[in-house]
Amino acid sequence: MTERTFLDAQKAVIEDFAMNKNKREREFYSLDVGDSTFTVLKRYQNLRPIGSGAQGIVCSAYDQNLERNVAIKKLSRPFQNQTHAKRAYRELVLMKCVNHKNIIGLLNVFTPQKSLEEFQDVYLVMELMDANLCQVIQMELDHERLSYLLYQTLCGIKHLHAAGIIHRDLKPSNIVVKSDCTLKILDFGLARTAATGLLMTPYVVTRYYRAPEVILGMGYQANVDIWSVGCILAEMVRHKILFPGRDYIDQWNKVIEQLGTPSQDFLMKLNQSVRTYVENRPRYAGYSFEKLFPDVLFPADSDHNKLKASQARDLLSKMLVIDASKRISVDEALQHPYINVWYDPAEVEALATLFCH
Ligand code: AMP
């Protein structure tokens, strides 16, 4: 090869590289969203912030390729430490694999960075919903909507359980709905090995919905998630957080003040140091569910609504049971008269194997 052709070849490679780089850069554009900058593919237009969580900011956008609105979540510095990296990885893998209409679906994933060395930001593109349950809790819902939202939450949970995922951290901010009353669960909860107390983020973690077995560091089974659903139903009825503890200790106080000190056979399941603490709390008799959730909280203006109110209260009394061995299971909850009006085997028993592609 002459020197001339060698130089030409080199130039061609560099040009090609630069062209590609330019092309790649042309595919993305940046805009400021709050304190953050979103650098997204050009197909995503009209970005507007719609929420933020422990992992980052979420925007709505219009996807020109799919011709529909989507939600884009920018994971904030997912590789800043192992906890964040593991969480991001787990969320991505599970979102990609779990396929159920009551679990949020992943439409696309991208990074604007061009090489592994520069790789820093991850953007998840999801189906767009209208609001989270925190917003819905403020509303006066009729029994039909209330029970339908619960039914869908239980279908989503059942599907997660069947795929081997026990959530343990369901809360209203992680459940999203559309105005047609369809509902999806947004995340996959606590990883089995999560260093939950050590998450290095200024973001305040909400613990109001965590079950006694999580608060007290006991073993848990699938119906740990039923407790959270009970807390959410209670909040939808009361329009107030059921157990608004300042921390785990205060939260345990709120639980026993309302539901009463648990029985001796529950205390025997606790490890020694926790048991000593629990035994040394003041004793509370608790209140009946009629007192905790009186008729005035429910729409009860007709015989039908009165019946529904008593069914909802009965369901609450079976979900909000401190001892998990005496708490209703997900399957039993789906069969409960307040819920089973919606029962559709195709939704409840949807194929639960994980399909990863
Ligand atoms: P996250 O970071 O997943 O906890 O989400 C934070 C908040 O953003 C949620 O509480 C919702 O209000 C909102 N959000 C997240 N994903 C979506 C979505 N796919 N559709 C609508 N809102 C969402």
Coordinates of C-alpha atoms and ligand atoms in Angstrom, one line a residue:
M1 CA 0.0 0.0 0.0
T2 CA 1.4 3.4 -0.9
E3 CA 1.5 6.1 1.7
R4 CA -1.2 8.0 -0.2
T5 CA -3.7 5.1 -0.2
F6 CA -2.9 4.3 3.5
L7 CA -3.7 7.9 4.4
D8 CA -6.9 7.8 2.4
A9 CA -8.0 4.6 4.1
Q10 CA -7.3 6.1 7.5
K11 CA -9.2 9.2 6.6
A12 CA -12.1 7.1 5.5
V13 CA -12.2 5.2 8.8
I14 CA -12.1 8.5 10.8
E15 CA -14.7 10.1 8.6
D16 CA -17.0 7.0 8.9
F17 CA -16.6 7.2 12.7
A18 CA -17.3 10.9 12.8
M19 CA -20.3 10.5 10.5
N20 CA -21.7 7.8 12.7
K21 CA -21.1 9.9 15.7
N22 CA -22.8 12.8 14.2
K23 CA -25.7 10.6 13.1
R24 CA -26.0 9.3 16.6
E25 CA -25.9 12.8 18.0
R26 CA -28.6 13.8 15.6
E27 CA -30.8 11.0 17.0
F28 CA -30.9 12.6 20.4
Y29 CA -31.8 16.0 21.9
S30 CA -31.5 17.4 25.4
L31 CA -33.9 19.4 27.5
D32 CA -33.9 20.4 31.2
V33 CA -36.6 18.8 33.4
G34 CA -36.5 20.2 36.9
D35 CA -32.9 19.8 38.2
S36 CA -32.2 17.1 35.6
T37 CA -31.4 17.0 31.9
F38 CA -33.2 14.5 29.8
T39 CA -31.3 13.4 26.7
V40 CA -33.7 11.4 24.7
L41 CA -34.2 9.9 21.2
K42 CA -35.9 12.4 18.8
R43 CA -38.8 10.1 18.4
Y44 CA -39.9 11.1 21.9
Q45 CA -41.5 14.6 21.8
N46 CA -43.4 16.9 24.1
L47 CA -41.7 15.8 27.4
R48 CA -43.5 16.9 30.5
P49 CA -42.5 15.9 34.1
I50 CA -45.2 13.7 35.7
G51 CA -43.6 12.3 38.8
S52 CA -40.4 11.5 40.7
G53 CA -39.4 8.6 42.9
A54 CA -36.4 7.1 44.7
Q55 CA -34.8 6.2 41.3
G56 CA -35.4 9.4 39.4
I57 CA -37.7 11.6 37.4
V58 CA -40.5 10.5 35.1
C59 CA -41.8 12.4 32.1
S60 CA -44.7 11.8 29.8
A61 CA -43.9 12.1 26.0
Y62 CA -45.3 11.4 22.6
D63 CA -43.6 8.6 20.7
Q64 CA -43.7 9.5 17.0
N65 CA -42.8 5.9 15.9
L66 CA -45.6 4.2 17.9
E67 CA -47.9 7.2 17.6
R68 CA -48.9 7.1 21.2
N69 CA -48.1 8.7 24.6
V70 CA -45.5 7.0 26.8
A71 CA -43.8 7.5 30.1
I72 CA -40.0 7.9 30.2
K73 CA -38.1 7.3 33.4
K74 CA -34.5 8.5 33.7
L75 CA -32.8 6.3 36.3
S76 CA -30.7 8.8 38.2
R77 CA -27.0 7.7 38.4
P78 CA -27.9 4.0 38.4
F79 CA -24.3 3.0 38.8
Q80 CA -23.4 5.3 41.7
N81 CA -23.2 2.4 44.1
Q82 CA -24.0 -1.3 44.2
T83 CA -27.5 -0.9 45.7
H84 CA -28.6 1.4 42.9
A85 CA -27.0 -0.7 40.2
K86 CA -28.6 -3.9 41.5
R87 CA -32.0 -2.2 41.8
A88 CA -31.8 -0.8 38.3
Y89 CA -30.7 -4.2 36.9
R90 CA -33.5 -6.1 38.7
E91 CA -36.1 -3.6 37.6
L92 CA -35.0 -3.8 34.0
V93 CA -34.8 -7.6 33.9
L94 CA -38.2 -8.0 35.6
M95 CA -40.0 -5.4 33.6
K96 CA -38.7 -7.0 30.4
C97 CA -39.8 -10.5 31.5
V98 CA -43.1 -10.0 33.4
N99 CA -46.0 -9.7 31.0
H100 CA -49.4 -9.1 32.6
K101 CA -52.0 -6.3 32.1
N102 CA -51.8 -5.2 35.7
I103 CA -48.0 -4.9 35.7
I104 CA -46.4 -1.9 33.8
G105 CA -44.9 -3.0 30.5
L106 CA -41.5 -1.9 29.1
L107 CA -41.6 -0.5 25.6
N108 CA -38.0 0.6 25.1
V109 CA -34.7 1.2 26.9
F110 CA -31.9 3.5 25.7
T111 CA -28.8 5.4 26.7
P112 CA -27.5 8.5 24.9
Q113 CA -23.9 7.6 25.7
K114 CA -21.8 6.2 22.9
S115 CA -19.4 3.9 24.6
L116 CA -19.2 1.6 27.7
E117 CA -16.6 4.0 29.2
E118 CA -19.0 6.9 29.0
F119 CA -22.1 4.8 29.9
Q120 CA -24.0 6.5 32.7
D121 CA -27.7 7.1 32.1
V122 CA -30.5 4.6 31.5
Y123 CA -33.9 5.7 30.2
L124 CA -36.9 3.3 30.5
V125 CA -39.8 3.9 28.3
M126 CA -43.1 2.5 29.6
E127 CA -46.8 2.6 28.9
L128 CA -48.3 5.9 30.1
M129 CA -50.9 5.9 32.8
D130 CA -52.9 8.9 34.1
A131 CA -52.3 9.1 37.8
N132 CA -50.9 7.2 40.8
L133 CA -53.1 5.9 43.6
C134 CA -52.1 8.8 45.9
Q135 CA -54.2 11.0 43.7
V136 CA -57.1 8.5 43.5
I137 CA -57.2 8.2 47.3
Q138 CA -58.4 11.8 47.6
M139 CA -61.5 10.9 45.5
E140 CA -64.8 9.6 46.7
L141 CA -65.0 6.3 44.8
D142 CA -68.1 4.1 44.5
H143 CA -68.0 0.5 45.5
E144 CA -67.8 -0.6 41.8
R145 CA -64.6 1.4 41.2
L146 CA -63.1 0.6 44.6
S147 CA -63.5 -3.1 44.3
Y148 CA -62.3 -3.1 40.6
L149 CA -59.1 -1.3 41.6
L150 CA -58.6 -3.9 44.4
Y151 CA -59.3 -6.8 42.1
Q152 CA -56.7 -5.6 39.5
T153 CA -54.1 -5.0 42.3
L154 CA -54.7 -8.6 43.5
C155 CA -54.4 -10.0 39.9
G156 CA -51.1 -8.1 39.5
I157 CA -49.8 -9.4 42.8
K158 CA -50.9 -12.9 42.1
H159 CA -49.0 -12.8 38.8
L160 CA -45.9 -11.5 40.5
H161 CA -46.1 -14.3 43.2
A162 CA -46.6 -17.0 40.5
A163 CA -43.4 -15.7 38.9
G164 CA -41.6 -16.0 42.3
I165 CA -41.6 -12.2 43.1
I166 CA -43.0 -11.3 46.6
H167 CA -43.3 -7.5 46.5
R168 CA -43.3 -6.5 50.3
D169 CA -43.3 -2.8 49.5
L170 CA -46.6 -2.1 47.7
K171 CA -47.7 1.5 48.2
P172 CA -50.1 4.0 46.5
S173 CA -47.2 5.8 44.7
N174 CA -46.2 2.6 43.0
I175 CA -49.6 1.8 41.6
V176 CA -50.9 3.8 38.6
V177 CA -54.3 4.0 37.0
K178 CA -56.0 5.3 34.0
S179 CA -59.3 7.3 33.9
D180 CA -61.0 4.1 32.6
C181 CA -60.2 2.6 36.0
T182 CA -57.5 0.2 34.6
L183 CA -54.6 -0.3 37.0
K184 CA -50.9 -1.3 36.9
I185 CA -48.3 -2.0 39.5
L186 CA -45.1 0.0 38.7
D187 CA -42.3 -1.7 40.5
F188 CA -41.2 -5.0 41.9
G189 CA -40.6 -4.1 45.6
L190 CA -37.8 -5.2 47.8
A191 CA -35.2 -7.5 46.5
R192 CA -34.6 -10.5 48.7
T193 CA -31.3 -9.2 49.8
A194 CA -32.1 -5.5 49.6
A195 CA -30.1 -3.3 52.0
T196 CA -33.2 -1.2 52.4
G197 CA -32.1 0.9 55.3
L198 CA -28.9 1.8 53.6
L199 CA -30.2 3.1 50.3
M200 CA -27.9 6.1 49.9
T201 CA -30.4 8.6 48.7
P202 CA -31.9 11.7 50.3
Y203 CA -35.3 10.4 49.1
V204 CA -37.5 9.5 52.1
V205 CA -38.7 5.9 51.9
T206 CA -42.4 5.4 52.6
R207 CA -42.9 2.5 55.1
Y208 CA -46.6 3.0 56.1
Y209 CA -47.7 0.0 54.1
R210 CA -45.2 -2.5 55.2
A211 CA -46.5 -5.6 57.0
P212 CA -45.7 -6.4 60.7
E213 CA -43.5 -9.3 59.6
V214 CA -41.4 -6.7 57.6
I215 CA -41.4 -4.1 60.4
L216 CA -40.4 -6.8 63.0
G217 CA -37.9 -8.5 60.7
M218 CA -39.7 -11.9 60.7
G219 CA -39.9 -14.5 58.0
Y220 CA -42.6 -13.8 55.4
Q221 CA -44.9 -15.5 52.9
A222 CA -46.8 -14.4 49.9
N223 CA -49.7 -12.8 52.0
V224 CA -47.2 -10.2 53.2
D225 CA -48.5 -8.2 50.2
I226 CA -52.1 -8.5 51.4
W227 CA -51.3 -6.3 54.4
S228 CA -50.3 -3.5 52.1
V229 CA -53.5 -3.9 50.0
G230 CA -55.5 -3.7 53.3
C231 CA -53.7 -0.5 54.2
I232 CA -54.4 0.9 50.7
L233 CA -58.1 0.0 50.9
A234 CA -58.3 1.5 54.4
E235 CA -56.8 4.7 53.1
M236 CA -59.2 4.9 50.1
V237 CA -62.1 4.6 52.6
R238 CA -60.7 6.9 55.2
H239 CA -58.8 9.3 52.9
K240 CA -56.1 9.2 55.6
I241 CA -53.0 7.1 56.0
L242 CA -54.0 4.2 58.3
F243 CA -50.6 3.7 60.1
P244 CA -48.7 7.0 59.6
G245 CA -45.6 6.1 61.8
R246 CA -42.7 8.5 61.9
D247 CA -40.4 5.4 61.8
Y248 CA -40.8 1.7 62.3
I249 CA -41.2 2.0 66.0
D250 CA -43.8 4.6 65.8
Q251 CA -45.5 2.6 63.1
W252 CA -45.8 -0.5 65.3
N253 CA -47.4 1.8 67.9
K254 CA -50.0 2.9 65.4
V255 CA -50.7 -0.7 64.4
I256 CA -51.3 -1.9 67.9
E257 CA -53.2 1.2 69.0
Q258 CA -55.8 0.4 66.4
L259 CA -55.7 -3.3 66.0
G260 CA -54.7 -4.3 69.6
T261 CA -51.7 -6.0 71.0
P262 CA -51.2 -9.3 69.2
S263 CA -51.7 -12.6 71.0
Q264 CA -49.0 -14.6 72.9
D265 CA -48.6 -17.2 70.1
F266 CA -47.7 -14.3 67.7
L267 CA -45.1 -13.0 70.2
M268 CA -43.6 -16.4 70.4
K269 CA -42.7 -16.2 66.7
L270 CA -40.5 -13.1 67.3
N271 CA -36.8 -13.3 67.9
Q272 CA -35.8 -12.6 71.5
S273 CA -34.8 -8.9 71.3
V274 CA -37.8 -7.9 69.2
R275 CA -40.1 -9.9 71.5
T276 CA -38.7 -8.1 74.5
Y277 CA -39.4 -4.8 72.8
V278 CA -42.9 -5.7 71.7
E279 CA -43.8 -7.2 75.1
N280 CA -42.7 -4.0 76.8
R281 CA -45.1 -1.8 74.8
P282 CA -48.3 -0.7 76.6
R283 CA -51.1 -3.2 76.0
Y284 CA -53.9 -2.1 73.7
A285 CA -57.3 -3.8 73.3
G286 CA -57.8 -2.3 69.8
Y287 CA -61.0 -1.4 68.2
S288 CA -63.7 -3.3 66.3
F289 CA -63.7 -2.9 62.5
E290 CA -67.1 -1.2 62.9
K291 CA -65.4 1.4 65.0
L292 CA -62.3 1.7 62.8
F293 CA -64.4 1.9 59.6
P294 CA -67.9 3.2 60.5
D295 CA -70.7 3.3 58.0
V296 CA -70.3 7.1 57.4
L297 CA -67.0 6.4 55.6
F298 CA -68.7 4.3 52.9
P299 CA -71.3 5.2 50.2
A300 CA -74.2 3.5 51.9
D301 CA -77.3 5.2 50.6
S302 CA -79.1 2.1 49.3
D303 CA -79.5 -1.6 50.4
H304 CA -77.0 -2.6 47.7
N305 CA -74.4 0.0 49.0
K306 CA -75.0 -1.1 52.6
L307 CA -74.3 -4.7 51.7
K308 CA -71.1 -3.6 49.8
A309 CA -70.0 -1.5 52.8
S310 CA -70.3 -4.5 55.1
Q311 CA -68.4 -6.7 52.6
A312 CA -65.6 -4.1 52.3
R313 CA -65.3 -3.9 56.1
D314 CA -65.3 -7.7 56.3
L315 CA -62.5 -7.8 53.7
L316 CA -60.5 -5.2 55.7
S317 CA -60.9 -7.3 58.9
K318 CA -59.4 -10.3 57.1
M319 CA -56.5 -8.4 55.4
L320 CA -55.4 -6.3 58.4
V321 CA -54.5 -9.2 60.6
I322 CA -51.1 -8.8 62.4
D323 CA -50.4 -12.6 62.4
A324 CA -49.7 -13.6 58.8
S325 CA -50.8 -17.2 59.5
K326 CA -54.3 -15.9 60.3
R327 CA -54.4 -13.4 57.4
I328 CA -56.3 -14.0 54.2
S329 CA -54.3 -15.3 51.2
V330 CA -54.3 -13.6 47.7
D331 CA -56.5 -16.4 46.3
E332 CA -59.0 -16.1 49.2
A333 CA -59.1 -12.4 48.7
L334 CA -59.9 -12.8 45.0
Q335 CA -62.8 -15.1 46.0
H336 CA -64.1 -12.7 48.6
P337 CA -67.7 -11.5 47.8
Y338 CA -66.5 -7.8 47.6
I339 CA -63.9 -8.8 44.9
N340 CA -65.2 -11.9 43.1
V341 CA -67.8 -10.0 41.1
W342 CA -64.9 -9.2 38.8
Y343 CA -63.4 -12.7 38.7
D344 CA -62.2 -13.6 35.2
P345 CA -60.0 -16.7 35.0
A346 CA -58.0 -15.3 32.1
E347 CA -56.9 -12.3 34.2
V348 CA -56.4 -14.2 37.5
E349 CA -54.6 -17.2 36.1
A350 CA -52.7 -15.5 33.3
L351 CA -49.6 -17.5 32.4
A352 CA -47.1 -16.9 35.1
T353 CA -43.9 -18.1 33.7
L354 CA -41.3 -15.5 33.0
F355 CA -40.6 -15.0 29.3
C356 CA -37.3 -13.2 28.8
H357 CA -36.5 -12.1 25.3
Ligands
AMP1 P1 -41.2 5.8 40.3 O1 -40.0 6.5 40.1 O2 -41.4 4.5 39.4 O3 -41.5 5.5 41.7 O4 -42.4 6.7 39.8 C1 -42.6 8.0 40.4 C2 -44.0 8.6 40.0 O5 -44.0 8.8 38.6 C3 -45.2 7.6 40.3 O6 -45.7 7.7 41.6 C4 -46.2 8.1 39.2 O7 -46.9 9.2 39.7 C5 -45.3 8.5 38.1 N1 -45.2 7.5 37.1 C6 -44.2 6.6 37.0 N2 -44.3 5.7 35.9 C7 -45.5 6.1 35.3 C8 -46.3 5.7 34.2 N3 -45.8 4.6 33.5 N4 -47.4 6.3 33.9 C9 -47.8 7.3 34.7 N5 -47.2 7.8 35.7 C10 -46.0 7.2 36.1

